[in-house]
Each structure stands twice: as structure tokens, then as C-alpha cells.
């Protein structure tokens, strides 16, 4: 009898180990969401580190290997990962399911006319930085829930309850974030890169301008001068930048105006101690409310 039980235990273990869903994500924010929803039924890896600019990722064979082993790949979409198609081709994984998480997002900054790529604008299909609005993260988690449940219907209830738990904790956090951000409401802020429109609309922060003349175009002296004037005229308190950009121009602008430079992570693992989406938003919200 004992032997038979042991046999079934081993069999069950093997079946569950075999059926584990293998996921690769382009960014670490998606990685965290897959962990939250997938729990221990999913193995997940990511491509772009949290302290790297997700617009530009070197095409490495090790990334292709990660994709080769995956059942599902999740991406932000909207052209953020222009490097992804080459990696997917190189992975030669014909069974890969690619899920674009921007599907259900209310997209912003969609260009009215045709964008000339030679101008260097790296947001040609609209603004891809939608994960900085926590409401959009719920939409992303829902998309992940659907994809995991379709891939692994046996565990659909498990994924569902994980999703519910995550949304509940996010809702609680959102109340805290909104109350902390209430003093920043309507205040003008300068940002380095055009990645903050979703965040700014959610928390009613005013985007006064950007250090980059256009998304992906490095700062220029003449544009810096415009930003300096803007800060002086509107008594702007700080410049917010992702921590992977060079702070040369923000520092110059800061020394000419007295506005502070605030560096924040915009991805999970973007800084020591930032191990989840909630950690990241806590950090960002605290920086805004402490410096206004
Ligand atoms: Zn961008």
C-alpha cells in the first residue's frame, strides 16, 4: 500500500513539474505581475533588467535561449521592445505564444499623422509607458490571468484567486498613494523622458516639460535653456528622471534654477529594495510627496 501511495505521489509530482507554465517577460514589471498571478504554477524569467532602458536592449543569444524555453512571452507593446522580434526569430520557438499587454490599455499620445522615424522619436505608436498608472496594471494582470488560464486550465481557479488577492492589495495601496499625492495635485513638474503621461493623469500632476527635446533625443543646450526658463517662470520644484539616464543635463538645469533632480526606478529591481511593482510605486510616490 505504502509503495502504491509513494508511486502516486511521485507521479503527481512529475505531472505537476511537467505541466508548469514557462513564461518569459520583456520587462521586470511584467515579471512581477506574472509572479503575483502565476504563483508556484509558473516559472518566469525576464529579458530587460530593471536598471536598463527598455527602449534599447542589446540582442544577445542568451535572451534567445530564454525565449526558446518559454510557452508564453509577455510584452509591453506599442513599440517599446523594438528589439523583441529579432530575439523571437532567433529563438526558433514555433510554439511561442506572444501576448501584447497593451491590447486593453486606453492608449495616450497616439500620433495624429505619420511619424518620421528619422526624427528619432521612439514613441511612434503612442506612449508605451502605461504601467506607471496603477489602474493599467490591473488591466495587465487581467490579460496575464487570461493567458495563464488558457494555457493551463487545470489551475485557472488558482490563478483567479491570486489575481483577486493582488488587485485587493493594489487597491489598498492606491488609496495610500492617492492620499500622499494629493499635495502634488496640479503642481507642475519637469520630467526627463516622456514616460509619465499615464502617471501624471492618474495623480493629476501637471507635466510642465521634458528635458529630452523629443522622446529618445538627447538634451541640447538650446532646449536646456527653454527648460530653465520654464522652471524659473513657474517655480517648479523638481525634475524627475529614470535612474538609468545620464544626469548631466538635469544637473546643469538644477544648478541654474535650484530645482532638485529626483532619480527613480521605473521597473522592478531598478534599485536595491525595489522587489515588486508596489515597492516601486511606493518609492516614486514618496519621492514626489517629500520633495514638493
Ligand atoms: Zn519611452
XYZ file of N, CA and C and ligand atoms in Angstrom:
877
model
N 0.832 -1.207 0.000
C 0.000 0.000 0.000
C 0.869 1.262 0.000
N 1.860 1.239 0.941
C 2.759 2.396 1.038
C 3.455 2.668 -0.297
N 3.845 1.545 -0.920
C 4.553 1.660 -2.206
C 3.652 2.311 -3.265
N 2.385 1.885 -3.237
C 1.433 2.422 -4.223
C 1.241 3.918 -4.003
N 1.078 4.296 -2.730
C 0.907 5.726 -2.418
C 2.134 6.517 -2.892
N 3.289 5.973 -2.583
C 4.530 6.644 -2.973
C 4.586 6.810 -4.496
N 4.140 5.743 -5.178
C 4.133 5.779 -6.635
C 3.269 6.945 -7.144
N 2.088 7.077 -6.520
C 1.185 8.146 -6.969
C 1.714 9.530 -6.608
N 2.371 9.590 -5.441
C 2.960 10.876 -5.033
C 4.015 11.297 -6.054
N 4.837 10.336 -6.427
C 5.897 10.631 -7.405
C 5.284 11.012 -8.747
N 4.264 10.258 -9.147
C 3.601 10.522 -10.419
C 2.997 11.932 -10.436
N 2.324 12.250 -9.339
C 1.677 13.551 -9.212
C 2.722 14.663 -9.285
N 3.828 14.425 -8.596
C 4.900 15.409 -8.578
C 5.432 15.635 -9.993
N 5.611 14.503 -10.700
C 6.164 14.608 -12.055
C 5.193 15.319 -12.994
N 3.921 14.994 -12.840
C 2.921 15.620 -13.706
C 2.890 17.121 -13.460
N 2.900 17.504 -12.168
C 2.813 18.939 -11.876
C 4.091 19.652 -12.307
N 5.248 18.956 -12.182
C 6.504 19.590 -12.608
C 6.505 19.749 -14.124
N 5.916 18.771 -14.786
C 5.899 18.781 -16.243
C 4.980 19.886 -16.760
N 3.852 20.085 -16.060
C 2.849 20.997 -16.602
C 3.081 22.455 -16.211
N 4.159 22.733 -15.472
C 4.461 24.113 -15.090
C 4.553 25.000 -16.334
N 3.858 26.133 -16.294
C 3.868 27.025 -17.456
C 5.176 27.824 -17.459
N 5.830 27.845 -18.590
C 7.100 28.581 -18.684
C 6.863 29.916 -19.383
N 7.241 30.964 -18.680
C 6.950 32.309 -19.162
C 8.230 33.123 -19.251
N 8.328 33.941 -20.290
C 9.389 34.942 -20.349
C 8.716 36.298 -20.545
N 9.237 37.303 -19.879
C 8.665 38.647 -19.992
C 9.743 39.588 -20.491
N 9.324 40.634 -21.197
C 10.332 41.584 -21.672
C 10.826 42.463 -20.519
N 9.936 42.844 -19.602
C 10.347 43.751 -18.527
C 10.079 43.129 -17.155
N 10.671 43.739 -16.137
C 10.558 43.202 -14.775
C 9.229 43.548 -14.117
N 8.544 44.590 -14.597
C 7.205 44.870 -14.063
C 6.267 43.731 -14.465
N 6.344 43.311 -15.718
C 5.517 42.178 -16.165
C 5.914 40.919 -15.384
N 7.217 40.743 -15.193
C 7.722 39.592 -14.421
C 7.044 39.530 -13.056
N 6.979 40.669 -12.372
C 6.347 40.701 -11.048
C 4.865 40.326 -11.135
N 4.177 40.851 -12.134
C 2.746 40.559 -12.276
C 2.515 39.067 -12.559
N 3.388 38.477 -13.377
C 3.261 37.039 -13.662
C 3.486 36.234 -12.379
N 4.450 36.677 -11.558
C 4.694 36.002 -10.261
C 3.460 36.106 -9.363
N 2.864 37.297 -9.344
C 1.707 37.510 -8.467
C 0.542 36.603 -8.878
N 0.304 36.527 -10.179
C -0.850 35.761 -10.672
C -0.510 34.275 -10.803
N 0.698 33.974 -11.263
C 1.076 32.594 -11.563
C 1.521 31.791 -10.354
N 2.009 32.494 -9.323
C 2.476 31.830 -8.109
C 3.455 30.699 -8.412
N 3.271 29.559 -7.762
C 4.236 28.468 -7.942
C 3.864 27.517 -9.081
N 2.857 27.888 -9.861
C 2.499 27.040 -11.013
C 3.196 27.499 -12.293
N 3.976 28.560 -12.154
C 4.581 29.167 -13.341
C 6.063 29.395 -13.065
N 6.915 29.119 -14.055
C 8.304 29.561 -13.918
C 8.494 30.731 -14.876
N 9.101 31.781 -14.386
C 9.161 33.012 -15.170
C 10.551 33.633 -15.128
N 10.940 34.182 -16.263
C 12.217 34.868 -16.396
C 11.967 36.149 -17.192
N 12.874 37.113 -17.082
C 12.700 38.380 -17.812
C 13.935 38.672 -18.661
N 13.780 39.591 -19.605
C 14.890 39.930 -20.504
C 15.579 41.226 -20.084
N 14.825 42.335 -20.043
C 15.434 43.636 -19.743
C 15.524 43.813 -18.227
N 16.703 44.102 -17.718
C 16.852 44.328 -16.274
C 16.123 45.603 -15.856
N 15.851 45.711 -14.566
C 15.121 46.870 -14.068
C 15.893 48.170 -14.123
N 17.205 48.083 -14.249
C 18.005 49.316 -14.299
C 18.499 49.602 -15.711
N 17.834 48.994 -16.696
C 18.188 49.233 -18.101
C 17.062 49.993 -18.794
N 17.433 50.763 -19.818
C 16.426 51.454 -20.628
C 15.711 50.413 -21.499
N 14.401 50.210 -21.273
C 13.714 49.145 -22.022
C 13.587 49.437 -23.516
N 13.806 50.705 -23.913
C 13.740 51.017 -25.348
C 14.907 50.378 -26.109
N 16.017 50.227 -25.416
C 17.228 49.759 -26.106
C 17.827 48.578 -25.363
N 17.706 47.406 -25.950
C 18.299 46.226 -25.335
C 19.167 45.545 -26.377
N 20.370 45.205 -25.959
C 21.296 44.528 -26.854
C 20.732 43.141 -27.186
N 20.843 42.737 -28.442
C 20.337 41.417 -28.847
C 21.396 40.373 -28.519
N 21.125 39.549 -27.488
C 22.102 38.559 -27.041
C 21.545 37.138 -27.213
N 22.417 36.172 -27.567
C 21.961 34.780 -27.712
C 21.322 34.244 -26.428
N 21.781 34.709 -25.276
C 21.208 34.199 -24.011
C 19.733 34.574 -23.884
N 19.334 35.708 -24.454
C 17.918 36.092 -24.423
C 17.103 35.169 -25.336
N 17.696 34.806 -26.478
C 17.001 33.893 -27.416
C 16.770 32.545 -26.750
N 17.739 32.110 -25.964
C 17.634 30.833 -25.251
C 16.484 30.868 -24.252
N 16.343 32.001 -23.559
C 15.232 32.142 -22.599
C 13.892 32.043 -23.334
N 13.802 32.664 -24.506
C 12.552 32.638 -25.271
C 12.299 31.230 -25.818
N 13.371 30.552 -26.196
C 13.221 29.202 -26.765
C 12.520 28.257 -25.797
N 12.799 28.442 -24.497
C 12.248 27.525 -23.487
C 10.824 27.891 -23.059
N 10.313 29.046 -23.528
C 9.053 29.557 -22.975
C 7.824 29.062 -23.733
N 6.700 28.947 -22.986
C 5.403 28.713 -23.607
C 4.761 30.039 -24.008
N 4.903 31.025 -23.106
C 4.269 32.333 -23.330
C 5.308 33.429 -23.136
N 5.240 34.442 -23.986
C 6.066 35.637 -23.798
C 5.119 36.829 -23.689
N 5.303 37.624 -22.631
C 4.503 38.832 -22.459
C 5.357 40.055 -22.777
N 4.771 41.005 -23.506
C 5.491 42.244 -23.804
C 4.597 43.449 -23.542
N 5.233 44.623 -23.374
C 4.502 45.874 -23.174
C 3.837 46.306 -24.483
N 4.538 46.121 -25.589
C 3.996 46.507 -26.895
C 4.154 47.989 -27.186
N 3.386 48.489 -28.139
C 3.451 49.888 -28.579
C 4.872 50.300 -28.990
N 5.637 49.316 -29.452
C 6.969 49.630 -29.964
C 8.025 49.842 -28.896
N 7.693 49.570 -27.630
C 8.723 49.722 -26.590
C 9.882 48.762 -26.852
N 9.498 47.514 -27.201
C 10.532 46.484 -27.369
C 10.817 46.273 -28.851
N 11.437 47.275 -29.479
C 11.744 47.137 -30.909
C 12.762 46.023 -31.139
N 13.399 45.612 -30.075
C 14.411 44.553 -30.137
C 13.799 43.150 -30.054
N 12.516 43.058 -29.699
C 11.915 41.741 -29.432
C 11.777 40.850 -30.676
N 11.312 41.378 -31.834
C 11.124 40.490 -32.988
C 12.394 39.738 -33.384
N 13.535 40.428 -33.308
C 14.798 39.783 -33.675
C 15.130 38.635 -32.711
N 14.839 38.862 -31.427
C 15.090 37.819 -30.423
C 14.159 36.630 -30.629
N 12.894 36.936 -30.945
C 11.921 35.858 -31.146
C 12.302 35.025 -32.376
N 12.677 35.716 -33.460
C 13.142 34.998 -34.665
C 14.296 34.078 -34.311
N 15.247 34.608 -33.585
C 16.461 33.866 -33.226
C 16.181 32.703 -32.295
N 15.078 32.772 -31.576
C 14.781 31.709 -30.601
C 14.295 30.427 -31.292
N 13.785 30.563 -32.504
C 13.248 29.421 -33.267
C 12.249 28.606 -32.453
N 11.455 29.301 -31.685
C 10.419 28.633 -30.879
C 9.078 28.808 -31.582
N 8.697 27.775 -32.342
C 7.480 27.920 -33.152
C 6.209 27.782 -32.307
N 6.354 27.300 -31.065
C 5.172 27.140 -30.204
C 4.921 28.352 -29.313
N 5.769 29.357 -29.413
C 5.675 30.505 -28.512
C 4.381 31.290 -28.728
N 3.722 31.610 -27.611
C 2.546 32.475 -27.664
C 2.994 33.855 -27.217
N 2.871 34.851 -28.094
C 3.293 36.209 -27.738
C 2.054 37.012 -27.339
N 2.065 37.560 -26.135
C 0.915 38.333 -25.659
C 1.333 39.789 -25.468
N 0.665 40.669 -26.217
C 0.916 42.106 -26.141
C -0.025 42.695 -25.080
N 0.542 43.155 -23.981
C -0.283 43.616 -22.847
C -0.912 44.986 -23.073
N -0.575 45.634 -24.175
C -1.166 46.953 -24.434
C -2.576 46.841 -25.025
N -2.985 45.608 -25.361
C -4.283 45.379 -26.021
C -5.437 46.123 -25.350
N -5.568 45.938 -24.037
C -6.723 46.503 -23.340
C -6.488 47.881 -22.738
N -5.359 48.479 -23.050
C -4.995 49.770 -22.432
C -5.579 50.933 -23.222
N -6.061 51.931 -22.502
C -6.500 53.172 -23.115
C -5.233 53.976 -23.448
N -4.841 53.936 -24.724
C -3.525 54.442 -25.107
C -3.496 55.964 -25.244
N -2.375 56.552 -24.861
C -2.221 58.011 -24.932
C -1.079 58.384 -25.879
N -1.084 59.652 -26.294
C -0.021 60.183 -27.173
C 0.051 59.467 -28.520
N -1.058 58.973 -29.012
C -1.010 58.338 -30.333
C -0.845 59.443 -31.371
N 0.196 59.372 -32.188
C 0.446 60.476 -33.124
C -0.693 60.623 -34.144
N -1.044 61.869 -34.426
C -2.139 62.142 -35.351
C -1.724 61.778 -36.770
N -0.526 62.194 -37.148
C -0.061 61.902 -38.505
C 0.977 60.804 -38.487
N 1.638 60.655 -39.600
C 2.687 59.651 -39.671
C 3.951 60.214 -39.028
N 4.596 59.399 -38.196
C 5.822 59.849 -37.548
C 6.997 59.474 -38.438
N 7.867 60.439 -38.656
C 9.062 60.187 -39.436
C 10.114 59.598 -38.490
N 10.429 58.315 -38.701
C 11.359 57.633 -37.782
C 12.729 58.314 -37.774
N 13.064 59.001 -38.865
C 14.367 59.655 -38.924
C 14.464 60.806 -37.922
N 13.328 61.254 -37.422
C 13.356 62.279 -36.374
C 13.791 61.679 -35.035
N 13.829 60.347 -34.976
C 14.335 59.687 -33.777
C 13.316 59.506 -32.682
N 12.075 59.878 -32.931
C 11.054 59.708 -31.899
C 10.849 58.210 -31.632
N 11.026 57.814 -30.352
C 10.908 56.385 -30.052
C 9.529 56.003 -29.511
N 8.539 56.874 -29.687
C 7.152 56.512 -29.343
C 6.250 56.630 -30.571
N 6.573 55.929 -31.649
C 5.825 56.144 -32.904
C 4.390 55.630 -32.883
N 4.065 54.698 -31.973
C 2.704 54.122 -31.967
C 1.870 54.602 -30.792
N 2.353 55.610 -30.099
C 1.696 56.040 -28.870
C 2.642 55.824 -27.712
N 2.250 56.311 -26.551
C 3.153 56.247 -25.397
C 3.095 54.855 -24.736
N 4.233 54.153 -24.688
C 4.207 52.778 -24.166
C 4.398 52.662 -22.647
N 4.510 53.776 -21.938
C 4.870 53.702 -20.505
C 3.640 53.620 -19.599
N 2.664 52.835 -20.025
C 1.367 52.832 -19.340
C 1.375 52.148 -17.976
N 2.436 51.392 -17.654
C 2.463 50.686 -16.360
C 2.636 51.643 -15.181
N 2.911 52.909 -15.459
C 3.058 53.858 -14.350
C 1.711 54.373 -13.834
N 0.618 53.931 -14.444
C -0.715 54.165 -13.875
C -1.179 52.830 -13.272
N -1.365 52.780 -11.942
C -1.723 51.504 -11.302
C -3.011 50.888 -11.837
N -3.923 51.693 -12.353
C -5.134 51.106 -12.944
C -4.801 50.263 -14.166
N -3.801 50.702 -14.919
C -3.395 49.926 -16.092
C -2.756 48.599 -15.699
N -2.140 48.582 -14.527
C -1.509 47.354 -14.054
C -2.562 46.270 -13.777
N -3.742 46.714 -13.377
C -4.849 45.752 -13.215
C -5.225 45.146 -14.563
N -5.263 45.984 -15.586
C -5.588 45.502 -16.941
C -4.523 44.499 -17.404
N -3.261 44.820 -17.117
C -2.163 43.914 -17.486
C -2.304 42.578 -16.754
N -2.604 42.647 -15.464
C -2.733 41.422 -14.653
C -3.895 40.568 -15.155
N -4.960 41.227 -15.589
C -6.119 40.514 -16.137
C -5.736 39.770 -17.423
N -4.973 40.442 -18.258
C -4.505 39.836 -19.515
C -3.620 38.615 -19.214
N -2.777 38.757 -18.205
C -1.895 37.660 -17.783
C -2.734 36.502 -17.238
N -3.724 36.844 -16.420
C -4.641 35.820 -15.878
C -5.289 35.026 -17.012
N -5.795 35.733 -18.010
C -6.459 35.065 -19.137
C -5.503 34.125 -19.876
N -4.290 34.616 -20.130
C -3.324 33.817 -20.898
C -2.893 32.581 -20.117
N -2.650 32.727 -18.803
C -2.227 31.578 -17.990
C -3.359 30.557 -17.878
N -4.595 31.065 -17.716
C -5.739 30.156 -17.569
C -5.991 29.382 -18.860
N -5.735 30.028 -19.991
C -5.920 29.357 -21.278
C -4.844 28.287 -21.485
N -3.632 28.630 -21.092
C -2.504 27.703 -21.259
C -2.622 26.515 -20.298
N -3.140 26.787 -19.111
C -3.136 25.798 -18.029
C -4.492 25.818 -17.316
N -5.553 25.357 -18.002
C -6.917 25.483 -17.462
C -7.117 24.760 -16.129
N -6.323 23.727 -15.881
C -6.446 22.966 -14.629
C -6.259 23.896 -13.418
N -5.390 24.870 -13.557
C -5.091 25.761 -12.431
C -5.782 27.126 -12.534
N -6.798 27.221 -13.356
C -7.449 28.522 -13.581
C -7.984 29.138 -12.281
N -8.549 28.302 -11.405
C -9.084 28.829 -10.133
C -7.972 29.408 -9.271
N -6.870 28.706 -9.262
C -5.697 29.168 -8.503
C -5.226 30.544 -9.014
N -5.129 30.669 -10.339
C -4.702 31.952 -10.919
C -5.708 33.059 -10.587
N -6.978 32.685 -10.664
C -8.035 33.649 -10.366
C -7.936 34.193 -8.945
N -7.712 33.286 -7.986
C -7.670 33.750 -6.600
C -6.399 34.575 -6.354
N -5.293 34.213 -7.014
C -4.072 35.041 -6.910
C -4.303 36.436 -7.475
N -4.998 36.476 -8.596
C -5.304 37.759 -9.238
C -6.145 38.628 -8.287
N -7.169 38.012 -7.702
C -8.032 38.755 -6.769
C -7.231 39.319 -5.601
N -6.343 38.484 -5.056
C -5.502 38.926 -3.919
C -4.638 40.113 -4.344
N -4.054 40.010 -5.523
C -3.164 41.073 -5.992
C -3.941 42.381 -6.182
N -5.095 42.288 -6.826
C -5.886 43.503 -7.075
C -6.329 44.135 -5.753
N -6.649 43.290 -4.776
C -7.052 43.809 -3.471
C -5.897 44.582 -2.816
N -4.708 44.000 -2.851
C -3.574 44.696 -2.224
C -3.221 45.962 -2.997
N -3.394 45.917 -4.315
C -3.121 47.110 -5.129
C -4.137 48.214 -4.809
N -5.395 47.828 -4.670
C -6.433 48.814 -4.343
C -6.155 49.499 -3.005
N -5.713 48.707 -2.027
C -5.386 49.294 -0.722
C -4.237 50.281 -0.848
N -3.222 49.871 -1.600
C -2.063 50.742 -1.814
C -2.462 52.018 -2.550
N -3.361 51.873 -3.521
C -3.742 53.029 -4.331
C -4.350 54.123 -3.465
N -5.085 53.727 -2.439
C -5.655 54.729 -1.531
C -4.529 55.511 -0.857
N -3.512 54.793 -0.381
C -2.355 55.460 0.247
C -1.647 56.381 -0.742
N -1.417 55.871 -1.941
C -0.692 56.656 -2.940
C -1.472 57.929 -3.282
N -2.776 57.769 -3.459
C -3.571 58.940 -3.833
C -3.576 59.975 -2.715
N -3.603 59.504 -1.465
C -3.609 60.491 -0.379
C -2.250 61.192 -0.275
N -1.163 60.434 -0.448
C 0.168 61.070 -0.426
C 0.360 62.042 -1.598
N -0.192 61.687 -2.743
C -0.010 62.505 -3.948
C -0.941 63.712 -3.983
N -1.861 63.787 -3.028
C -2.837 64.881 -3.098
C -2.166 66.248 -3.007
N -1.029 66.314 -2.313
C -0.364 67.625 -2.233
C 0.436 67.977 -3.500
N 0.590 66.996 -4.370
C 1.292 67.266 -5.632
C 0.288 67.622 -6.739
N -0.984 67.434 -6.459
C -2.060 67.664 -7.434
C -1.956 69.042 -8.091
N -1.968 69.046 -9.409
C -1.954 70.308 -10.143
C -0.609 71.010 -10.184
N 0.387 70.467 -9.473
C 1.710 71.108 -9.438
C 2.495 70.762 -10.705
N 3.192 71.765 -11.261
C 3.972 71.488 -12.478
C 5.298 70.786 -12.157
N 5.628 69.786 -12.943
C 6.865 69.021 -12.754
C 7.543 68.866 -14.114
N 8.882 68.914 -14.098
C 9.643 68.622 -15.319
C 10.064 67.153 -15.265
N 9.922 66.464 -16.376
C 10.350 65.072 -16.453
C 11.461 64.953 -17.489
N 12.291 63.946 -17.343
C 13.386 63.776 -18.300
C 12.848 63.216 -19.622
N 12.203 62.040 -19.534
C 11.708 61.337 -20.727
C 10.179 61.341 -20.689
N 9.559 61.262 -21.850
C 8.087 61.313 -21.912
C 7.466 59.984 -21.494
N 7.754 59.564 -20.280
C 7.222 58.275 -19.816
C 6.171 58.455 -18.731
N 5.746 59.701 -18.473
C 4.965 59.963 -17.265
C 3.539 60.394 -17.516
N 3.064 60.325 -18.745
C 1.725 60.859 -19.035
C 0.627 60.059 -18.316
N 0.780 58.731 -18.245
C -0.245 57.911 -17.576
C -0.228 58.169 -16.068
N 0.969 58.243 -15.522
C 1.141 58.550 -14.101
C 0.557 59.929 -13.780
N 0.920 60.900 -14.610
C 0.507 62.289 -14.360
C -1.010 62.427 -14.431
N -1.627 61.733 -15.374
C -3.099 61.836 -15.460
C -3.763 61.145 -14.285
N -3.215 60.027 -13.864
C -3.803 59.304 -12.727
C -3.755 60.153 -11.449
N -2.608 60.784 -11.218
C -2.435 61.530 -9.966
C -2.631 63.044 -10.142
N -3.071 63.454 -11.317
C -3.340 64.874 -11.612
C -2.122 65.772 -11.378
N -0.958 65.265 -11.789
C 0.266 66.077 -11.769
C 0.378 66.777 -13.119
N 0.892 68.006 -13.112
C 0.992 68.734 -14.382
C 2.374 68.504 -14.998
N 2.397 68.016 -16.220
C 3.684 67.863 -16.922
C 4.029 69.208 -17.539
N 5.058 69.867 -16.985
C 5.413 71.202 -17.486
C 6.314 71.108 -18.709
N 7.103 70.059 -18.794
C 8.004 69.897 -19.939
C 8.933 68.722 -19.729
N 9.740 68.487 -20.760
C 10.675 67.362 -20.722
C 12.092 67.852 -20.982
N 13.071 67.173 -20.377
C 14.479 67.510 -20.644
C 14.863 67.039 -22.047
N 14.358 65.883 -22.456
C 14.598 65.443 -23.833
C 13.736 66.295 -24.773
N 14.335 66.817 -25.851
C 13.532 67.613 -26.801
C 12.405 66.790 -27.434
N 12.676 65.513 -27.680
C 11.691 64.544 -28.182
C 12.017 63.204 -27.547
N 11.033 62.294 -27.410
C 11.353 61.006 -26.790
C 12.534 60.314 -27.473
N 13.587 60.087 -26.724
C 14.757 59.391 -27.268
C 15.822 60.307 -27.841
N 15.534 61.604 -27.937
C 16.517 62.572 -28.458
C 17.250 63.206 -27.268
N 18.577 63.076 -27.231
C 19.330 63.598 -26.084
C 19.166 65.121 -25.927
N 19.320 65.597 -24.692
C 19.167 67.033 -24.420
C 20.127 67.879 -25.254
N 19.693 69.099 -25.578
C 20.540 70.035 -26.327
C 20.634 71.329 -25.511
N 21.711 72.111 -25.699
C 21.848 73.367 -24.932
C 20.655 74.305 -25.122
N 20.146 74.414 -26.353
C 19.037 75.364 -26.559
C 17.759 74.889 -25.867
N 17.538 73.584 -25.888
C 16.357 73.064 -25.201
C 16.521 73.170 -23.680
N 17.744 72.943 -23.186
C 18.007 73.115 -21.743
C 17.649 74.528 -21.310
N 18.012 75.505 -22.149
C 17.732 76.913 -21.818
C 16.229 77.147 -21.705
N 15.467 76.522 -22.598
C 13.993 76.642 -22.527
C 13.461 76.058 -21.220
N 14.007 74.881 -20.851
C 13.559 74.224 -19.609
C 13.897 75.098 -18.405
N 15.081 75.696 -18.432
C 15.495 76.582 -17.325
C 14.505 77.757 -17.187
N 14.136 78.351 -18.303
C 13.156 79.454 -18.269
C 11.818 79.011 -17.700
N 11.408 77.834 -18.147
C 10.131 77.272 -17.707
C 10.114 77.065 -16.190
N 11.206 76.541 -15.665
C 11.298 76.265 -14.226
C 11.260 77.581 -13.443
N 12.014 78.574 -13.932
C 12.056 79.871 -13.232
C 10.687 80.542 -13.254
N 10.059 80.492 -14.421
C 8.767 81.177 -14.579
C 7.661 80.555 -13.727
N 7.693 79.228 -13.598
C 6.590 78.521 -12.924
C 6.949 78.008 -11.532
N 8.140 78.399 -11.048
C 8.571 77.978 -9.718
C 8.438 76.451 -9.553
N 9.039 75.740 -10.503
C 8.942 74.267 -10.494
C 9.967 73.693 -9.515
N 9.510 72.759 -8.688
C 10.324 72.267 -7.565
C 11.327 71.188 -7.959
N 10.955 70.336 -8.904
C 11.892 69.242 -9.209
C 11.776 68.686 -10.628
N 12.864 67.981 -10.976
C 12.964 67.298 -12.269
C 13.008 65.800 -11.955
N 12.100 65.040 -12.539
C 12.066 63.599 -12.282
C 12.694 62.864 -13.455
N 13.588 61.948 -13.135
C 14.214 61.174 -14.215
C 14.356 59.710 -13.823
N 14.272 58.835 -14.819
C 14.564 57.423 -14.622
C 16.038 57.306 -14.265
N 16.346 56.375 -13.375
C 17.721 56.309 -12.861
C 18.742 55.747 -13.857
N 18.281 55.288 -15.030
C 19.275 54.778 -15.989
C 19.733 55.831 -16.998
N 19.155 57.028 -16.964
C 19.596 58.083 -17.887
C 20.782 58.858 -17.307
N 21.535 59.484 -18.192
C 22.614 60.355 -17.738
C 22.004 61.597 -17.089
N 22.574 61.990 -15.945
C 22.013 63.160 -15.245
C 22.768 64.455 -15.558
N 23.575 64.466 -16.615
C 24.346 65.684 -16.945
C 23.446 66.892 -17.154
N 22.494 66.759 -18.069
C 21.621 67.905 -18.370
C 20.752 68.268 -17.161
N 20.093 67.296 -16.508
C 19.308 67.659 -15.324
C 20.132 68.399 -14.259
N 21.384 67.972 -14.076
C 22.238 68.638 -13.071
C 22.521 70.089 -13.460
N 22.790 70.303 -14.756
C 23.038 71.684 -15.229
C 21.804 72.546 -14.998
N 20.648 71.984 -15.359
C 19.389 72.717 -15.199
C 19.151 72.995 -13.719
N 19.466 72.007 -12.897
C 19.287 72.148 -11.452
C 20.164 73.262 -10.895
N 21.426 73.306 -11.339
C 22.308 74.323 -10.753
C 21.940 75.729 -11.238
N 21.275 75.802 -12.393
C 20.843 77.125 -12.887
C 19.539 77.596 -12.240
N 18.812 76.671 -11.626
C 17.465 77.035 -11.145
C 17.201 76.713 -9.672
N 17.953 75.764 -9.121
C 17.663 75.312 -7.750
C 16.640 74.187 -7.687
N 16.080 73.819 -8.833
C 15.148 72.666 -8.846
C 15.935 71.390 -8.537
N 15.336 70.522 -7.747
C 16.017 69.267 -7.376
C 15.920 68.248 -8.498
N 16.920 67.360 -8.560
C 16.853 66.234 -9.501
C 16.461 64.989 -8.711
N 15.370 64.383 -9.096
C 14.891 63.182 -8.406
C 15.021 61.995 -9.338
N 15.840 61.020 -8.907
C 16.038 59.815 -9.737
C 15.200 58.688 -9.171
N 14.418 58.080 -10.033
C 13.547 56.997 -9.563
C 13.670 55.764 -10.464
N 13.434 54.595 -9.888
C 13.339 53.389 -10.719
C 11.953 53.343 -11.354
N 11.853 52.891 -12.580
C 10.528 52.719 -13.207
C 10.300 51.259 -13.566
N 11.047 50.391 -12.911
C 10.875 48.952 -13.121
C 11.219 48.234 -11.821
N 10.758 47.002 -11.716
C 11.084 46.162 -10.565
C 12.575 45.797 -10.653
N 13.249 45.771 -9.533
C 14.710 45.575 -9.425
C 15.484 46.753 -10.033
N 14.830 47.885 -10.199
C 15.504 49.061 -10.751
C 16.428 49.718 -9.747
N 16.349 49.281 -8.511
C 17.153 49.858 -7.435
C 17.126 48.844 -6.286
N 18.134 48.867 -5.408
C 18.122 47.958 -4.250
C 16.838 48.152 -3.458
N 16.198 47.062 -3.077
C 14.994 47.148 -2.254
C 13.706 47.280 -3.040
N 13.821 47.438 -4.360
C 12.609 47.546 -5.190
C 12.349 46.169 -5.798
N 11.563 45.366 -5.092
C 11.377 43.973 -5.499
C 9.987 43.660 -6.036
N 9.148 44.676 -6.146
C 7.803 44.461 -6.693
C 7.303 45.785 -7.269
N 6.193 45.685 -7.995
C 5.571 46.892 -8.544
C 5.159 47.826 -7.412
N 4.631 47.239 -6.357
C 4.176 48.051 -5.223
C 5.361 48.765 -4.560
N 6.494 48.067 -4.396
C 7.715 48.717 -3.872
C 8.085 49.921 -4.739
N 8.032 49.709 -6.052
C 8.446 50.760 -6.995
C 7.550 51.987 -6.875
N 6.232 51.741 -6.851
C 5.311 52.873 -6.755
C 5.415 53.566 -5.396
N 5.625 52.778 -4.335
C 5.854 53.373 -3.014
C 7.012 54.366 -3.087
N 8.092 53.926 -3.697
C 9.306 54.750 -3.790
C 9.024 56.031 -4.580
N 8.385 55.884 -5.731
C 8.112 57.040 -6.590
C 7.199 58.034 -5.863
N 6.115 57.513 -5.302
C 5.137 58.382 -4.622
C 5.790 59.107 -3.442
N 6.614 58.378 -2.677
C 7.291 59.028 -1.549
C 8.204 60.150 -2.021
N 8.924 59.924 -3.099
C 9.835 60.954 -3.618
C 9.063 62.215 -4.034
N 7.934 62.011 -4.703
C 7.123 63.159 -5.128
C 6.617 63.923 -3.906
N 6.047 63.194 -2.953
C 5.386 63.893 -1.845
C 6.403 64.505 -0.879
N 7.615 63.922 -0.798
C 8.618 64.502 0.093
C 9.264 65.748 -0.485
N 9.234 65.880 -1.801
C 10.016 66.968 -2.418
C 9.183 68.128 -2.957
N 7.879 68.045 -2.803
C 7.052 69.122 -3.358
C 7.044 70.331 -2.425
Zn 9.765 55.977 -23.858
